[in-house]
PDB file of C-alpha atoms and ligand atoms in Angstrom:
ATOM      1  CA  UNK R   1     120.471  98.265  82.964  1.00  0.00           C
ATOM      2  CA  UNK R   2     120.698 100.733  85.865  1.00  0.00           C
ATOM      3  CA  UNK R   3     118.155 103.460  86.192  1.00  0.00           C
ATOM      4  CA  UNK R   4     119.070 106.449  85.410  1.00  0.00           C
ATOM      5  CA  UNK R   5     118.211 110.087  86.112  1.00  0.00           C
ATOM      6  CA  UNK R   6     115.710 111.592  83.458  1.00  0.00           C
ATOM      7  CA  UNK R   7     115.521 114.791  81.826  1.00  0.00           C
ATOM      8  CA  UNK R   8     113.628 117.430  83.004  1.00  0.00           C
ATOM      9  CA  UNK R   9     110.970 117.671  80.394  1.00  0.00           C
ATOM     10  CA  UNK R  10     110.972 121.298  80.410  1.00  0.00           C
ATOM     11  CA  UNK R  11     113.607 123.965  81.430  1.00  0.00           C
ATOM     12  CA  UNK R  12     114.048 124.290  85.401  1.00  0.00           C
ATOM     13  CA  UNK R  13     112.953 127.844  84.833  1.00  0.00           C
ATOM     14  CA  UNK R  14     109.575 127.088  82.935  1.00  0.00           C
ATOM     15  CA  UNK R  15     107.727 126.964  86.269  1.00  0.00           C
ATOM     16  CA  UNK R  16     108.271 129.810  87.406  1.00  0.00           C
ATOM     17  CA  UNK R  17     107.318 132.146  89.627  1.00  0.00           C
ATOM     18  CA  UNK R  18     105.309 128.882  91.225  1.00  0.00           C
ATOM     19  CA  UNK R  19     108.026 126.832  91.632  1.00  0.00           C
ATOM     20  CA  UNK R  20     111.723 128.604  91.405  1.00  0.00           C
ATOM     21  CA  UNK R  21     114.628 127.811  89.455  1.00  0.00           C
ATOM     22  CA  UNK R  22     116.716 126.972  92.047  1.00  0.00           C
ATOM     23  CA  UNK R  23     114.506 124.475  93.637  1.00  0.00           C
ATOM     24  CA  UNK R  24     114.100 122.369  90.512  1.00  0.00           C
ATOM     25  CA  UNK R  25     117.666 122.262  89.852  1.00  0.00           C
ATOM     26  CA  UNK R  26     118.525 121.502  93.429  1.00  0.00           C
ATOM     27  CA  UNK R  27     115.341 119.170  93.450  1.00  0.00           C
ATOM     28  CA  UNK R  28     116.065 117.298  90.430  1.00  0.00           C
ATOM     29  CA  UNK R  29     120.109 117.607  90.034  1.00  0.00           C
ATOM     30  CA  UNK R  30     120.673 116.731  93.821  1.00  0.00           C
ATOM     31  CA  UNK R  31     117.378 115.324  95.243  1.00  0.00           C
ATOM     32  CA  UNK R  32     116.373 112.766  92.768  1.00  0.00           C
ATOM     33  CA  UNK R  33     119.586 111.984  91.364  1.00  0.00           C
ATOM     34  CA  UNK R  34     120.893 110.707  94.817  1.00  0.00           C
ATOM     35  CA  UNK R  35     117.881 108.750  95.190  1.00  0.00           C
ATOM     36  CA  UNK R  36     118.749 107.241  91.850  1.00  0.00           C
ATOM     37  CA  UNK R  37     122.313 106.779  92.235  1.00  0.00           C
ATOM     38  CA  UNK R  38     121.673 104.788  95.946  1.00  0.00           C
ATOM     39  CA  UNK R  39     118.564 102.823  94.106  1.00  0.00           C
ATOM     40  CA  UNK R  40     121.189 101.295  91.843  1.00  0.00           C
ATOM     41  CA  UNK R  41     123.099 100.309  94.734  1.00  0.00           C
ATOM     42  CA  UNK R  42     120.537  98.908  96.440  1.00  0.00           C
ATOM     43  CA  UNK R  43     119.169  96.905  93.669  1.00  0.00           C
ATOM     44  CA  UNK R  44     122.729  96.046  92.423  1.00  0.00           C
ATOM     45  CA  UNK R  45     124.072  92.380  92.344  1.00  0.00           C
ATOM     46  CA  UNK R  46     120.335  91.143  93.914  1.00  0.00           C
ATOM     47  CA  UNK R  47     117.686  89.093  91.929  1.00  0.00           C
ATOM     48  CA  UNK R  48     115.962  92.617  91.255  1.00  0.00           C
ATOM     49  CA  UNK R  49     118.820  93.836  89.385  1.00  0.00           C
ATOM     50  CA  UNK R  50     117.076  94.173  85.757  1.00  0.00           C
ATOM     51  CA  UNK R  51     113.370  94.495  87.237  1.00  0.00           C
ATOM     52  CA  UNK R  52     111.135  97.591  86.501  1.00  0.00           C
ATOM     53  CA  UNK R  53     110.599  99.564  88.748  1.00  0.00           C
ATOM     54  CA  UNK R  54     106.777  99.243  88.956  1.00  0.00           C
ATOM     55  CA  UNK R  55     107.686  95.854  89.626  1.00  0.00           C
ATOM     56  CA  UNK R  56     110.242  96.695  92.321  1.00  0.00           C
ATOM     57  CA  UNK R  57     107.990  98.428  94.009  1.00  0.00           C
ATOM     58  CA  UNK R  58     104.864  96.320  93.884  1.00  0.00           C
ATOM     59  CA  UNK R  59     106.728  93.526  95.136  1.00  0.00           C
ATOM     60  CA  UNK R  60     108.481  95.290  98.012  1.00  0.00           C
ATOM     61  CA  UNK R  61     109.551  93.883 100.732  1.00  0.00           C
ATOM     62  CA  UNK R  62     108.648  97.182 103.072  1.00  0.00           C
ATOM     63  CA  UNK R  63     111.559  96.095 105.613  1.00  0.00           C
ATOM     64  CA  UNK R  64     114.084  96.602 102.870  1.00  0.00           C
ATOM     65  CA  UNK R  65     114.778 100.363 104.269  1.00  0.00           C
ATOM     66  CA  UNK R  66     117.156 101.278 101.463  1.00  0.00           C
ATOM     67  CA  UNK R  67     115.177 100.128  98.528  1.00  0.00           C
ATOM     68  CA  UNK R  68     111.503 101.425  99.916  1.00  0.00           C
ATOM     69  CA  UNK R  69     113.272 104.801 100.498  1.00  0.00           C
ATOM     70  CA  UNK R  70     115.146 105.127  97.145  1.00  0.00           C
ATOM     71  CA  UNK R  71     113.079 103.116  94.959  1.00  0.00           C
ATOM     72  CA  UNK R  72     109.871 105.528  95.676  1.00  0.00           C
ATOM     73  CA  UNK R  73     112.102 108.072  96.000  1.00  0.00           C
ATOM     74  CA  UNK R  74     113.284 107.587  91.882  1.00  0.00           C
ATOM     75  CA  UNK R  75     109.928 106.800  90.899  1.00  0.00           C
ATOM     76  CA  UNK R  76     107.759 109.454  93.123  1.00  0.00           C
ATOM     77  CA  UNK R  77     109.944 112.204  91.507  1.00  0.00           C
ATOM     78  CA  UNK R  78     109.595 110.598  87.697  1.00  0.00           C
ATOM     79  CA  UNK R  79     106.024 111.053  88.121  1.00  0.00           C
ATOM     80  CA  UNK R  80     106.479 114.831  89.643  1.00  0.00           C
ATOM     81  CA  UNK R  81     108.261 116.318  87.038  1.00  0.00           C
ATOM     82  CA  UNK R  82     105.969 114.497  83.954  1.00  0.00           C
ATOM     83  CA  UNK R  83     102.673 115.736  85.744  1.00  0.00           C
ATOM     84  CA  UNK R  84     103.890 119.192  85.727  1.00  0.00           C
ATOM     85  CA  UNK R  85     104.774 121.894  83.093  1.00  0.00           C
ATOM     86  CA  UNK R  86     104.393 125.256  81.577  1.00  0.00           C
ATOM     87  CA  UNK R  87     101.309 124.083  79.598  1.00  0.00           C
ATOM     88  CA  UNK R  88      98.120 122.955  81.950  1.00  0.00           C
ATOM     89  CA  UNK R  89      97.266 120.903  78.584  1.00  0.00           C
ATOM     90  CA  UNK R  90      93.578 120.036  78.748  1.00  0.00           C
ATOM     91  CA  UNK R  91      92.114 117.329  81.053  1.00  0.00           C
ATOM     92  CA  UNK R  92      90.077 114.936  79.302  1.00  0.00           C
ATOM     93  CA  UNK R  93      86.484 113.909  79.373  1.00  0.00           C
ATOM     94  CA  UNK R  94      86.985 110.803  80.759  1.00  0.00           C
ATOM     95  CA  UNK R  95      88.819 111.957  83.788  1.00  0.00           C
ATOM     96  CA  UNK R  96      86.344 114.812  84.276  1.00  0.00           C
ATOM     97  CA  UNK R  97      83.934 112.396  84.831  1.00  0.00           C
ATOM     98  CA  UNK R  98      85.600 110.564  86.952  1.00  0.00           C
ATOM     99  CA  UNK R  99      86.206 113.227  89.098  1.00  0.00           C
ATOM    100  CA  UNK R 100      83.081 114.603  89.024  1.00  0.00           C
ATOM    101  CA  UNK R 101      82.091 111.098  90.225  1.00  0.00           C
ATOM    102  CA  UNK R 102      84.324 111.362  93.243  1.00  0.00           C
ATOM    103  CA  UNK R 103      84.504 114.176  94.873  1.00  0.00           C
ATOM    104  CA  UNK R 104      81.020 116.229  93.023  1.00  0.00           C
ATOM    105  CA  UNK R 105      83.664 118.922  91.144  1.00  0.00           C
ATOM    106  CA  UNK R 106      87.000 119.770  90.444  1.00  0.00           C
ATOM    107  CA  UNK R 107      86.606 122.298  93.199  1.00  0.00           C
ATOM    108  CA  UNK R 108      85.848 119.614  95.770  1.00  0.00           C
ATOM    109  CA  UNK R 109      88.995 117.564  94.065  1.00  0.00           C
ATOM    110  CA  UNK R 110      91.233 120.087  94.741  1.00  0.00           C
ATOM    111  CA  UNK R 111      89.529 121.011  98.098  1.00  0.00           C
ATOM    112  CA  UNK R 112      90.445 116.596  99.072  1.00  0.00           C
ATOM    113  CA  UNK R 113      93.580 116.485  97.487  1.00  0.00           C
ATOM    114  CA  UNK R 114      94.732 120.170  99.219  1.00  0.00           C
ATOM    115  CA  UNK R 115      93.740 118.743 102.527  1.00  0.00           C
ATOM    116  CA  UNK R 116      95.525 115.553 101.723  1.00  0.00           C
ATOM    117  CA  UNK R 117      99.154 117.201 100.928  1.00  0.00           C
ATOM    118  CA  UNK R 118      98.400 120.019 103.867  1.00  0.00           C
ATOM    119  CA  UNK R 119      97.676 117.278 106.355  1.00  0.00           C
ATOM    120  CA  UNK R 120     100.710 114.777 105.679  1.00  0.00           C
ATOM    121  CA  UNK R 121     102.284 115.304 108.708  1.00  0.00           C
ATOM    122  CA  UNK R 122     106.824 115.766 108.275  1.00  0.00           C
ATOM    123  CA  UNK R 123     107.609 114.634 104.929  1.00  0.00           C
ATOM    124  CA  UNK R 124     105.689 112.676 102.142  1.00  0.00           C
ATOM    125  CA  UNK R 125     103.253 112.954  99.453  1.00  0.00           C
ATOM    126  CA  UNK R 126      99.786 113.539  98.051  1.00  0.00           C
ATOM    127  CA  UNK R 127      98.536 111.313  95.611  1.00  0.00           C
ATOM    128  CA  UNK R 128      95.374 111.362  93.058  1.00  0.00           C
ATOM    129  CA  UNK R 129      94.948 107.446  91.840  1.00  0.00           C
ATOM    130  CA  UNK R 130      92.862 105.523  89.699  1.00  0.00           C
ATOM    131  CA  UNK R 131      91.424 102.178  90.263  1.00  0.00           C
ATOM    132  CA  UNK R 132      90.830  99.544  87.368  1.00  0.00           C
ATOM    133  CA  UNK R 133      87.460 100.569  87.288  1.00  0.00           C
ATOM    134  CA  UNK R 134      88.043 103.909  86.798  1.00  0.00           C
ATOM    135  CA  UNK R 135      87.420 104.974  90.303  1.00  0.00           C
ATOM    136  CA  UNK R 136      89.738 107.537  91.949  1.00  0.00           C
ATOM    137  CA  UNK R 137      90.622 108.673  95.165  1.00  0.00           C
ATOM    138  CA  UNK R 138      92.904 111.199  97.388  1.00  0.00           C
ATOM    139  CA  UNK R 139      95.027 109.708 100.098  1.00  0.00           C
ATOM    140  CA  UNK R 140      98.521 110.437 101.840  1.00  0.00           C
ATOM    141  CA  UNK R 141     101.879 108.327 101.907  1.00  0.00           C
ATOM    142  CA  UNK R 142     104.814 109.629 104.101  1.00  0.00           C
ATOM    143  CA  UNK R 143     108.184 109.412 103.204  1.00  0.00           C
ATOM    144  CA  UNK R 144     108.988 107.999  99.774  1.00  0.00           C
ATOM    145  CA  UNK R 145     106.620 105.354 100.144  1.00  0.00           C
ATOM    146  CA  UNK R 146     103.432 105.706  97.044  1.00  0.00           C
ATOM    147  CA  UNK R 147     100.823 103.624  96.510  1.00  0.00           C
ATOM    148  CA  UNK R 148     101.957 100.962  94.233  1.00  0.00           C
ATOM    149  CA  UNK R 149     104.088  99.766  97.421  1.00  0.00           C
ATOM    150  CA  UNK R 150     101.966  96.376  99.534  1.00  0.00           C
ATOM    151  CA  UNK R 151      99.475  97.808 102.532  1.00  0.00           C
ATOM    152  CA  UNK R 152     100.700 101.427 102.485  1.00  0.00           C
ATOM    153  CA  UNK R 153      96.573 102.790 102.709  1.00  0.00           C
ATOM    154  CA  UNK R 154      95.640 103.132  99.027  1.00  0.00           C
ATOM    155  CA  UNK R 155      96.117 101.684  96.139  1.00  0.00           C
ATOM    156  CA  UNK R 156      95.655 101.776  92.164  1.00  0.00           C
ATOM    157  CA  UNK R 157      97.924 103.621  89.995  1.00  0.00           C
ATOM    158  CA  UNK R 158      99.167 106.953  90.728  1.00  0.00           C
ATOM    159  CA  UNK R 159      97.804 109.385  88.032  1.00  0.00           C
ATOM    160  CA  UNK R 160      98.947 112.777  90.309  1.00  0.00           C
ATOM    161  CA  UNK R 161     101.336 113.327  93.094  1.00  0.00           C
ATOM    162  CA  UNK R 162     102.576 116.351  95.222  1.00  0.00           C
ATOM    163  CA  UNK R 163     105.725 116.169  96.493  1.00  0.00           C
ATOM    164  CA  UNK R 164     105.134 118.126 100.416  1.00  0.00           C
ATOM    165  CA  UNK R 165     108.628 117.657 101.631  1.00  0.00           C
ATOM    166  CA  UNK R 166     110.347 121.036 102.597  1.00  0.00           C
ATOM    167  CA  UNK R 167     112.982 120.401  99.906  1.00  0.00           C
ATOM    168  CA  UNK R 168     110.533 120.691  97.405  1.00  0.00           C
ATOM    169  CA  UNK R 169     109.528 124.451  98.500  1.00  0.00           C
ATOM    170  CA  UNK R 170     111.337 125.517 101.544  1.00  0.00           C
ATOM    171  CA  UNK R 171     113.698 128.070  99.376  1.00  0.00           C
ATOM    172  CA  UNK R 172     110.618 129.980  98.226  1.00  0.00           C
ATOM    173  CA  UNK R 173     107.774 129.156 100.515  1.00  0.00           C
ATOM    174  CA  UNK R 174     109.606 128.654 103.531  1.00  0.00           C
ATOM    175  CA  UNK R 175     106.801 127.513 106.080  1.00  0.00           C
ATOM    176  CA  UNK R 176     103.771 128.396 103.807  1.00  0.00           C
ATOM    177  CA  UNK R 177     103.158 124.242 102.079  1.00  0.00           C
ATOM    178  CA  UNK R 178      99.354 125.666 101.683  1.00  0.00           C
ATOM    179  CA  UNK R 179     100.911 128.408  99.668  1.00  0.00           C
ATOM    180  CA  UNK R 180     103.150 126.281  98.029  1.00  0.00           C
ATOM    181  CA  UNK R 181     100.226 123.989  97.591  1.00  0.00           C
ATOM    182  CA  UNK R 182      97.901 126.379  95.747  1.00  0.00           C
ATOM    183  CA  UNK R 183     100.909 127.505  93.675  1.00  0.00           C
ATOM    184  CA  UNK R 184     100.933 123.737  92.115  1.00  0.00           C
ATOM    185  CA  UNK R 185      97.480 123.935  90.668  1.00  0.00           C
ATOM    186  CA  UNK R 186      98.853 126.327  88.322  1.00  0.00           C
ATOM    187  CA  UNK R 187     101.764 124.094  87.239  1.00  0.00           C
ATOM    188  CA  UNK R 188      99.772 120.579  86.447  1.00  0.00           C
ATOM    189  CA  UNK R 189     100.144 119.198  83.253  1.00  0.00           C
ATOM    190  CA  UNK R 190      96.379 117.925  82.906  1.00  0.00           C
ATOM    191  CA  UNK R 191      96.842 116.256  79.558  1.00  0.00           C
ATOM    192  CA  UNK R 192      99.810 113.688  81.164  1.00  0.00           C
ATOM    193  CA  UNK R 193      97.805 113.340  83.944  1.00  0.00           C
ATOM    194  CA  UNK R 194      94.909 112.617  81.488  1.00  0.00           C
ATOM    195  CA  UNK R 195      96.873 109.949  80.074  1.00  0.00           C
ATOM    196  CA  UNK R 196      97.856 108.006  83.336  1.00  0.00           C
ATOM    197  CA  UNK R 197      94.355 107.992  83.831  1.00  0.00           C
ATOM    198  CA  UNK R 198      93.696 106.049  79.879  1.00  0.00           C
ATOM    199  CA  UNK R 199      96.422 103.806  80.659  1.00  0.00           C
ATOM    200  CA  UNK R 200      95.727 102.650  84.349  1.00  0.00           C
TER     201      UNK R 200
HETATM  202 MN1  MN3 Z 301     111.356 115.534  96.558  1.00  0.00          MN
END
């Protein structure tokens, strides 16, 4: 089975004014779909070929240019649009604790995971993840690469990520990533992220 492109789960409209129409639909239509059409290619007639890709990706060989950059690239942006939405949802107790446990407050989780995105330097991503034990922490990957991939900095499964390449928010924030940055708060879908957390 080749992977394929999902569905937005919400109109490209419903985040709006934070993130625009026309970013999403380039983002998504253009962005991830050519990361998903050159994944299949990559992974196509190899030993992989079938594989998820959690399993792609915790196996990778980080030499295999075409397959670290698509492969992330697929699943870093099914992640993106799931965490996000119209409807902040609620966050639940269990991952209020753990945050709490972190980083003292949700203030001083944004506060890490704000400098985290701001400070990526070029292109990459900002990532909240949870440990087995229920631990969490804040750390950076650039490029595509996330941290299910072998020796990339940090590790455990991603429960929130923040896309900060300029294709993600040059059209409305030009420059301004803390802008664009802040703007994202308001579109997180705490509930999914909730449940990433339960099912680490
Ligand atoms: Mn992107």
């Amino acid at each position: 089975m080749a992977f394929e492109l999902p569905s937005l789960p919400y109109a490209a409209d419903a985040l709006e004014p934070h993130i625009d129409t026309r970013t999403m639909e380039i983002h998504h239509g253009k962005h991830h779909n050519g990361y998903t059409t050159k994944l299949n290619a990559a992974v196509e007639g190899t030993a992989l070929e079938g594989s998820s890709i959690d399993a792609i990706l915790s196996g990778l060989d980080m030499g295999n240019a075409a397959l670290r950059n698509n492969g992330g690239g697929y699943y870093n942006h099914c992640l993106f649009w799931e965490i996000m939405g119209p409807d902040a949802g609620e966050m639940s107790a269990e991952l209020t604790q753990a945050i709490d446990k972190a980083f003292g407050s949700f203030e001083g989780f944004k506060d890490a995971f704000s400098k985290a995105a701001a400070a990526q330097f070029g292109s990459g991503w900002a990532w909240l993840c949870a440990h087995d034990d229920g631990s969490l922490e804040v750390c950076g990957t650039p490029n595509q690469d996330n941290p299910l991939m072998p020796n990339v900095g940090c590790g455990g499964t991603p429960v929130l990520g923040l896309d900060v390449w300029e294709h993600a928010y040059y059209l409305n924030y030009q420059n301004r990533r803390p802008d664009y940055i802040e703007a994202f708060f308001h579109v997180v879908n705490w509930s999914e992220v909730s449940k990433r957390y339960a099912s680490r």
